[in-house]
Structure formats: C-alpha cells, structure tokens
mmCIF file of N, CA and C in Angstrom:
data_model
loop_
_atom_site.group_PDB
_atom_site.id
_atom_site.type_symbol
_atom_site.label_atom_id
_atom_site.label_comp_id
_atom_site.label_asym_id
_atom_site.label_seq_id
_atom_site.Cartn_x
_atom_site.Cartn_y
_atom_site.Cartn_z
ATOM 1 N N UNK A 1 -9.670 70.158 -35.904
ATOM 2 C CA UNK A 1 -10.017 71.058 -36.988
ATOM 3 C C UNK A 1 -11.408 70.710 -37.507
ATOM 4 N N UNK A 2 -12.099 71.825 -37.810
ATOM 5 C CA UNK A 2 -13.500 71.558 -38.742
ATOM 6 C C UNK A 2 -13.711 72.518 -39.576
ATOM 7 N N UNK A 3 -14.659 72.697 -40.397
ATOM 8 C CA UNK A 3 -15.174 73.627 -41.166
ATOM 9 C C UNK A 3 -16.587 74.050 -40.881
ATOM 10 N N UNK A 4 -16.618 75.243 -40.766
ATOM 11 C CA UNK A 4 -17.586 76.092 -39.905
ATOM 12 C C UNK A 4 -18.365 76.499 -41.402
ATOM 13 N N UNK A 5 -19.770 76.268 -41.830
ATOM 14 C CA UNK A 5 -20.441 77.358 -42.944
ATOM 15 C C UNK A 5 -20.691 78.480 -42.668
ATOM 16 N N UNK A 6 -20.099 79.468 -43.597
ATOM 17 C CA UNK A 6 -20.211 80.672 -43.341
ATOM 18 C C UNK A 6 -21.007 81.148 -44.897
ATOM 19 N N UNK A 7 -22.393 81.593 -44.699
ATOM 20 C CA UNK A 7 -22.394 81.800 -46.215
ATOM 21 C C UNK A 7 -22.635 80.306 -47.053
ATOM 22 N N UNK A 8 -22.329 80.640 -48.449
ATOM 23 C CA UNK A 8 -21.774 79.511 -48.841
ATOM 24 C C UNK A 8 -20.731 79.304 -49.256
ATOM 25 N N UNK A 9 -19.670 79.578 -48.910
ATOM 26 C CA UNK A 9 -18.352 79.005 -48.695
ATOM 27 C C UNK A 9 -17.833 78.577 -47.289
ATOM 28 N N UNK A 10 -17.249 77.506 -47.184
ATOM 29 C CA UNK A 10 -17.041 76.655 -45.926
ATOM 30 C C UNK A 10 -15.889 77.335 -45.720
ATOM 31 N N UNK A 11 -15.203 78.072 -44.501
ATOM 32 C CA UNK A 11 -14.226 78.561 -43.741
ATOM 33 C C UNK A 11 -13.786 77.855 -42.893
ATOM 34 N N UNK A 12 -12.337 77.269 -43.134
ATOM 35 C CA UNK A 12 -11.905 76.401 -42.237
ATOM 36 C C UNK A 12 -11.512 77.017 -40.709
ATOM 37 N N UNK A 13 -11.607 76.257 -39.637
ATOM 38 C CA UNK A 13 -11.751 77.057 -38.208
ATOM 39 C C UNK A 13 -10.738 75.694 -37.463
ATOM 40 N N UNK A 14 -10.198 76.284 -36.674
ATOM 41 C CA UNK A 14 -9.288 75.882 -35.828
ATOM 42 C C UNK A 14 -8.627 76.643 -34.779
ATOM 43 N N UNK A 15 -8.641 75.431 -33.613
ATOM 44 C CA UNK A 15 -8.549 76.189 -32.681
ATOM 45 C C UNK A 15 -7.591 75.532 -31.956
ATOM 46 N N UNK A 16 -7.144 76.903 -30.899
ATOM 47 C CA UNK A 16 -5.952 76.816 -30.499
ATOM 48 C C UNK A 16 -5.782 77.289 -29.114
ATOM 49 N N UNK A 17 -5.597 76.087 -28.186
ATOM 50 C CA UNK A 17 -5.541 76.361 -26.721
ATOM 51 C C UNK A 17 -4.940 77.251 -26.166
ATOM 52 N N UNK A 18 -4.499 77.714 -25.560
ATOM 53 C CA UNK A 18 -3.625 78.501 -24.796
ATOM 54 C C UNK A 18 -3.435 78.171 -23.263
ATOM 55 N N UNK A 19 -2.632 77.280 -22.561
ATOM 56 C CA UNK A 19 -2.893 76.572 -21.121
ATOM 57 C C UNK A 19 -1.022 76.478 -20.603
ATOM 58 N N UNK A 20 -1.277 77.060 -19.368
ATOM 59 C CA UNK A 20 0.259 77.264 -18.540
ATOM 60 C C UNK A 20 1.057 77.851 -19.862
ATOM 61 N N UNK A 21 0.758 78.798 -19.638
ATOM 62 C CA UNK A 21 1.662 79.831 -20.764
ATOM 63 C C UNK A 21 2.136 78.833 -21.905
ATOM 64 N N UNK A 22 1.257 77.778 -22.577
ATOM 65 C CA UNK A 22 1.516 77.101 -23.735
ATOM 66 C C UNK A 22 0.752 76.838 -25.034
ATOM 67 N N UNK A 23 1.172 77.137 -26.136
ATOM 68 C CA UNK A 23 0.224 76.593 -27.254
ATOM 69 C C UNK A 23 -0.333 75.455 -27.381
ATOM 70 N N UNK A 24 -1.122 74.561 -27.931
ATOM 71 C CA UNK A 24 -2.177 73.636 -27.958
ATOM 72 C C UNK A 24 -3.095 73.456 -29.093
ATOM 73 N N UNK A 25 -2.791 73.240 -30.149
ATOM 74 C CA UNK A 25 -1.335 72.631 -30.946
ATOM 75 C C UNK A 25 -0.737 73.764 -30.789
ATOM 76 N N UNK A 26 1.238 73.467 -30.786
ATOM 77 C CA UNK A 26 1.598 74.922 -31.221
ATOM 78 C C UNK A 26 2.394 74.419 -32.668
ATOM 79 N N UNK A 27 2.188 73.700 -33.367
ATOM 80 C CA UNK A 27 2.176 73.552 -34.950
ATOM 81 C C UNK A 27 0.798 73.249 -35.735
ATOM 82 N N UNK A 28 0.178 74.075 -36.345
ATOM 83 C CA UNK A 28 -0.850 73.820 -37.026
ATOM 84 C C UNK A 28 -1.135 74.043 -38.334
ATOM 85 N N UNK A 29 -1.555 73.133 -39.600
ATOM 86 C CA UNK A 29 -0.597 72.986 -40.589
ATOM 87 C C UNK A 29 -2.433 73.395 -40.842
ATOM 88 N N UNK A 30 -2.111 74.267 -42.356
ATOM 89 C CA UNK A 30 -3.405 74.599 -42.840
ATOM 90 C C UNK A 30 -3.292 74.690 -44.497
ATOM 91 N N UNK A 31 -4.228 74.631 -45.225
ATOM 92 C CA UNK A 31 -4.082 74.393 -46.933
ATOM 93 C C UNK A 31 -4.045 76.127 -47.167
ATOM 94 N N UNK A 32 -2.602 76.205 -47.774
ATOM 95 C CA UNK A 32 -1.829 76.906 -48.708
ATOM 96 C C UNK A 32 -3.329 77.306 -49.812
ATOM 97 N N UNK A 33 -3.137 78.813 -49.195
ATOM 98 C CA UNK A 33 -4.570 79.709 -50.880
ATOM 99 C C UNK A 33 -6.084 79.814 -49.985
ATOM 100 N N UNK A 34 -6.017 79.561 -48.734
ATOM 101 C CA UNK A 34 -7.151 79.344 -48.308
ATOM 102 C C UNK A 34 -7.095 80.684 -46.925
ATOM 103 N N UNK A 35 -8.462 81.209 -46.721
ATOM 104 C CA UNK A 35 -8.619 82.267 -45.476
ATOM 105 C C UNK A 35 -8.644 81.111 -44.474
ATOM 106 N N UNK A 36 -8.214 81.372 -43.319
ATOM 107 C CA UNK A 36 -8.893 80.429 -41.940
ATOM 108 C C UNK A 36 -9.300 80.933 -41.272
ATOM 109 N N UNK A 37 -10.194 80.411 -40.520
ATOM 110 C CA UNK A 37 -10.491 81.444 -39.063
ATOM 111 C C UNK A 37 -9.781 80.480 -37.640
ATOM 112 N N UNK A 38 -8.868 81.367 -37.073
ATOM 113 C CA UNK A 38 -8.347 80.655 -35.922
ATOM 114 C C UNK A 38 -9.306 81.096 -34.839
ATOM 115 N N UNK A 39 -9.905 80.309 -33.873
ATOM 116 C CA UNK A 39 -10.121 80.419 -32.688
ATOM 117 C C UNK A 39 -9.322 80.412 -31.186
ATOM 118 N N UNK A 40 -9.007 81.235 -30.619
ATOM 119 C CA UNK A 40 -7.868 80.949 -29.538
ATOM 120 C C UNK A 40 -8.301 81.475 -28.313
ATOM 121 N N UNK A 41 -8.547 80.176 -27.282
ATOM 122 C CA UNK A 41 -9.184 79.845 -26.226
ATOM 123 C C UNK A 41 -7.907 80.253 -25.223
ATOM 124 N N UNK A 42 -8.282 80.804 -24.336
ATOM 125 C CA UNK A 42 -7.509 81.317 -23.325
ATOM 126 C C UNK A 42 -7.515 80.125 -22.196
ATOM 127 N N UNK A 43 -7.015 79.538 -21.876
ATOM 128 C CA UNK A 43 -7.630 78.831 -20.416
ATOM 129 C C UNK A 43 -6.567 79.065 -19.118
ATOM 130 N N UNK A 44 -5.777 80.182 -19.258
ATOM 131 C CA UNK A 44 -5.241 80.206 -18.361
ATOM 132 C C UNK A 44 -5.706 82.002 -17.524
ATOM 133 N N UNK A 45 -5.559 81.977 -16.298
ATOM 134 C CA UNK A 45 -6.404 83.000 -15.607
ATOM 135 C C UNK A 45 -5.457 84.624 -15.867
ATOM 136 N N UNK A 46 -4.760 84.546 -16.622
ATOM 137 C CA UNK A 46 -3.861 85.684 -16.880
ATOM 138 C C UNK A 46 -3.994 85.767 -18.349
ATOM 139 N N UNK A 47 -3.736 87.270 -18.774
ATOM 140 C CA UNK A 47 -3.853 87.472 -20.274
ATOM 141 C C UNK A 47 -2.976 87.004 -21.244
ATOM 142 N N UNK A 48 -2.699 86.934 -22.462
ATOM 143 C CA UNK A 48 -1.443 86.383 -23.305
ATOM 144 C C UNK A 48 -2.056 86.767 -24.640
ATOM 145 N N UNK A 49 -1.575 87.386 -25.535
ATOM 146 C CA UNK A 49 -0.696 88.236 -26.303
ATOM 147 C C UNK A 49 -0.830 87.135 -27.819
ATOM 148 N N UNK A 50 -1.449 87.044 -28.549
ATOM 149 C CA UNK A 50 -0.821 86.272 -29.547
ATOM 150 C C UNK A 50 -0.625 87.471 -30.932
ATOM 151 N N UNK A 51 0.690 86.947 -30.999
ATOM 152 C CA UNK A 51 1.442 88.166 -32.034
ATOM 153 C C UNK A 51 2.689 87.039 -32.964
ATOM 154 N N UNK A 52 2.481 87.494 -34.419
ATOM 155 C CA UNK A 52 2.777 87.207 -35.474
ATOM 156 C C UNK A 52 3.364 88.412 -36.574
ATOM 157 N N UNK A 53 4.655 88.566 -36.396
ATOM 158 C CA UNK A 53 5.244 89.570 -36.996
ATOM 159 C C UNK A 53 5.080 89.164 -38.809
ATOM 160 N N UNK A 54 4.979 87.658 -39.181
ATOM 161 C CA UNK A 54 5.152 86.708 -40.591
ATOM 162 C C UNK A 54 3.574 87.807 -40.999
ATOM 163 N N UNK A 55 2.589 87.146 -39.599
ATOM 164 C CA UNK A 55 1.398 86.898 -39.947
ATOM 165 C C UNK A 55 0.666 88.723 -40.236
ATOM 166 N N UNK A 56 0.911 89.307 -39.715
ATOM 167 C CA UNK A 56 0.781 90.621 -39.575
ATOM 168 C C UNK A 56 -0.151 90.828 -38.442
ATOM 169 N N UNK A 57 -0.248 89.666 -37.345
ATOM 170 C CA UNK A 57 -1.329 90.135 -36.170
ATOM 171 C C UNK A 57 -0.888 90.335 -35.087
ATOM 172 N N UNK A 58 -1.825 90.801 -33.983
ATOM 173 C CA UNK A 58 -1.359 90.603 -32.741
ATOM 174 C C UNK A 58 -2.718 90.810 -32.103
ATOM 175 N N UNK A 59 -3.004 90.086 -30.993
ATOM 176 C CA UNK A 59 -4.068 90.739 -29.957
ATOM 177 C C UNK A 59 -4.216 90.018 -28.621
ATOM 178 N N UNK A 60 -4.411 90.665 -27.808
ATOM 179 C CA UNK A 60 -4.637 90.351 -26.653
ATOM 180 C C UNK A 60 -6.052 89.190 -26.498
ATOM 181 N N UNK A 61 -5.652 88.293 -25.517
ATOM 182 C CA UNK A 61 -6.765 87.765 -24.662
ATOM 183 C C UNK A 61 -6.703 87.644 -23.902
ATOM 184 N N UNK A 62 -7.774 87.880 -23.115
ATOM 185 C CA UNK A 62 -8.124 87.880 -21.732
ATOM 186 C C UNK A 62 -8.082 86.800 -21.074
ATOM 187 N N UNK A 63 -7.679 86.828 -19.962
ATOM 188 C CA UNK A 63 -7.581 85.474 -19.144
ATOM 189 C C UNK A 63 -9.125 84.766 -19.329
ATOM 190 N N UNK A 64 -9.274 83.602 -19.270
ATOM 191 C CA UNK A 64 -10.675 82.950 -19.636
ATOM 192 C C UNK A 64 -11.511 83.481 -20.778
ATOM 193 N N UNK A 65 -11.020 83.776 -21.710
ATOM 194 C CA UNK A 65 -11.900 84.396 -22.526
ATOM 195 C C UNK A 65 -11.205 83.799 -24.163
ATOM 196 N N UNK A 66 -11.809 84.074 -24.885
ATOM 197 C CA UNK A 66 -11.640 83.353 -26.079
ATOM 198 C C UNK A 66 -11.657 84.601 -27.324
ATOM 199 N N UNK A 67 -11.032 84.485 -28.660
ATOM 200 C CA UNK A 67 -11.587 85.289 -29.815
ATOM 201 C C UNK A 67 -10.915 84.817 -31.142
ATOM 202 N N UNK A 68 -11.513 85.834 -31.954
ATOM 203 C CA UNK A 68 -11.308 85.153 -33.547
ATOM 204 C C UNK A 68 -10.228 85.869 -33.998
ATOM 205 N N UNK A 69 -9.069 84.959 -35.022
ATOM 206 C CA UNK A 69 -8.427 85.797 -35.932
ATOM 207 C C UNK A 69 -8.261 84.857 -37.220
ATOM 208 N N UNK A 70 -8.809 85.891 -38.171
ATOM 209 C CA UNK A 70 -8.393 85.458 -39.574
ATOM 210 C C UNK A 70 -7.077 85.925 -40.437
ATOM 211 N N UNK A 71 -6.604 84.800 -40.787
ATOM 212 C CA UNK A 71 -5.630 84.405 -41.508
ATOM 213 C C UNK A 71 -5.783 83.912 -43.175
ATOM 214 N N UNK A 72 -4.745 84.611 -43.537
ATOM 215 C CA UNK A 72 -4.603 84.046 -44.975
ATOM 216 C C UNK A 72 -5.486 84.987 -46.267
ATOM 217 N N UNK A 73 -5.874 84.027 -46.922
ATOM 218 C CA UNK A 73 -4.893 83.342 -47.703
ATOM 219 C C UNK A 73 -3.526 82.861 -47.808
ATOM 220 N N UNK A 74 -2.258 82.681 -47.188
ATOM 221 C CA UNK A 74 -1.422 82.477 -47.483
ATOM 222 C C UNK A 74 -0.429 81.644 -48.097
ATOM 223 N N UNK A 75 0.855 82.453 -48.620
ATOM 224 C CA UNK A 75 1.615 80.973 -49.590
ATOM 225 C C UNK A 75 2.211 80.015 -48.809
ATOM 226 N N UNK A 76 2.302 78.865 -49.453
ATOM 227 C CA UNK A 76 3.038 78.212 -49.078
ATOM 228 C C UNK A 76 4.320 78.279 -47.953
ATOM 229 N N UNK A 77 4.395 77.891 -46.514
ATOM 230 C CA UNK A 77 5.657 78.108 -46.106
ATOM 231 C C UNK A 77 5.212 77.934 -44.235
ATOM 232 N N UNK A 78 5.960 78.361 -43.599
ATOM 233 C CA UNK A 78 5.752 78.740 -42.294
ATOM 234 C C UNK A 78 5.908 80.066 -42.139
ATOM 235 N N UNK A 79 4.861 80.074 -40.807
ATOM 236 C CA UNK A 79 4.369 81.285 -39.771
ATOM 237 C C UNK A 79 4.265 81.311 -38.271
ATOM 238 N N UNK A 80 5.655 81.478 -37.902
ATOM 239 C CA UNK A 80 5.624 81.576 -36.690
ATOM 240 C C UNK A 80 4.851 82.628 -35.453
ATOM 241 N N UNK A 81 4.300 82.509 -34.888
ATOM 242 C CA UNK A 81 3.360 83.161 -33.450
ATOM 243 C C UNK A 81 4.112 82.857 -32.571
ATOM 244 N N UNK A 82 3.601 83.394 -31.369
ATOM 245 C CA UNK A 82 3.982 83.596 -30.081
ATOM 246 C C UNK A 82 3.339 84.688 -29.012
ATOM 247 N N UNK A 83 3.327 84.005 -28.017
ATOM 248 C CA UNK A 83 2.798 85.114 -27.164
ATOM 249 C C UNK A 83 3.733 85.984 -26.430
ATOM 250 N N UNK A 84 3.132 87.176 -26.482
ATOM 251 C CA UNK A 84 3.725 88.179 -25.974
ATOM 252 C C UNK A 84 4.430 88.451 -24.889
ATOM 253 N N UNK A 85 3.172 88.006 -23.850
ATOM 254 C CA UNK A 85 3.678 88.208 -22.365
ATOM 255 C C UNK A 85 4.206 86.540 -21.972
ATOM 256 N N UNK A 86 5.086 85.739 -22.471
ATOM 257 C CA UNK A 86 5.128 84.648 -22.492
ATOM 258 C C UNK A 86 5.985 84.308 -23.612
ATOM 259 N N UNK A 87 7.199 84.828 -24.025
ATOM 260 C CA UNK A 87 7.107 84.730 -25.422
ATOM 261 C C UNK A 87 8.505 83.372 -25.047
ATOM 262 N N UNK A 88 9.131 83.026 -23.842
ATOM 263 C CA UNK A 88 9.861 82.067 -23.911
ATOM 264 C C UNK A 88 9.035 80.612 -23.925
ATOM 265 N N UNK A 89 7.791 80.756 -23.375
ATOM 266 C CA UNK A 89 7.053 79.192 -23.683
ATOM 267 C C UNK A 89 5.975 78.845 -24.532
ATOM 268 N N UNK A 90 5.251 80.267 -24.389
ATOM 269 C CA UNK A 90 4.084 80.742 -25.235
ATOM 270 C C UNK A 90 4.908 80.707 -27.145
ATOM 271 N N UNK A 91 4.871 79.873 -27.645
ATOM 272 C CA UNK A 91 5.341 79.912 -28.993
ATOM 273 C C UNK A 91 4.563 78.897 -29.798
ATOM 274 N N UNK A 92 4.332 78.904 -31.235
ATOM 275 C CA UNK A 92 4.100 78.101 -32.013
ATOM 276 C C UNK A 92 4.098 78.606 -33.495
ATOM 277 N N UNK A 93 3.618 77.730 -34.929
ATOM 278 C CA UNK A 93 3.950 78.285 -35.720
ATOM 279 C C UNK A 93 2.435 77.634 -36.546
ATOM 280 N N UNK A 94 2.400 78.469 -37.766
ATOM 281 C CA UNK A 94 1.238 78.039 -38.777
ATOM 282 C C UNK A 94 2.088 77.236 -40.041
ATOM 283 N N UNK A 95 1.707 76.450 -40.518
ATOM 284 C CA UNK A 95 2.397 75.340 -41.473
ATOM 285 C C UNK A 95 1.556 75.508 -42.925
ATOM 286 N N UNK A 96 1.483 76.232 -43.745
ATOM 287 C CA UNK A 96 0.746 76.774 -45.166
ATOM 288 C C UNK A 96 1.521 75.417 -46.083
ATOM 289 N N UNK A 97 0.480 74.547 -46.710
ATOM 290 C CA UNK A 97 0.713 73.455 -47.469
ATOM 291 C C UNK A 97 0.232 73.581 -48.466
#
C-alpha cells in the first residue's frame, strides 16, 4: 500500500494482483471514511471480471492489462469482490476499519 498525491489531498492506492484466476491480497483492509483508489493488475493472459455487488462495481480487465477503481468512502465493515469469470477462485474482500 502507498499514498499516491493527487492534488492536495493524498489518495490512498492499492493494488491488487490478479494471477491463476487468484486475488493478491484477496483481504485488503482500508481506513473506514476515506475514498481509495484500487489498482488491479491483471497478470494472467485471459480476462477477469472484478465485480462487487456490497461495492456497487464491476469491470472487466483485460488479460495483461491493468486499471483504476475508486472506492469509498465507506463505513465501517466488509466488502466482498470477486471475479466474474472465475468466481469459484477469483474471490476476495475489502476490510473498512
């Protein structure tokens, strides 16, 4: 995890592998009241799906290819994800503290 300057407010950024249809972390705990920006790196040569019914997202990535999704503010609690095309190994969750 780091904090990326955006502006002047620091946006926390974290990122999140995606390798043999698996998350990387697939628990990632983030401060409760805060936006994040997730980064999610594809490294496997087929597409996968990250979708969050809690979170309200979903989007495709491309095999080898990478992109942004922002999250939050959110309360306190867990947020489970998962990938789509993958959704028996492809899983993980967001941890709001």
């Amino acid at each position: 995890m780091f904090a990326a300057q955006t502006g002047q407010a620091a946006t926390l950024e974290i990122e999140i592998i995606i390798k043999d249809h698996l998350f990387f972390p697939s628990v990632v705990e983030i401060p409760a009241g805060e936006k994040v920006k997730l980064r999610i790196i594809n490294q496997d040569p087929t597409p996968e799906e990250f979708e969050s019914y809690e979170l309200n997202r979903e989007k495709v990535i491309a095999g080898n290819k990478q992109t942004v999704i922002f999250v939050g503010p959110l309360q306190a609690g867990e947020y489970p994800f998962f990938g789509e095309f993958y959704p028996r190994t492809a899983q993980g969750r967001i941890v709001a503290k």
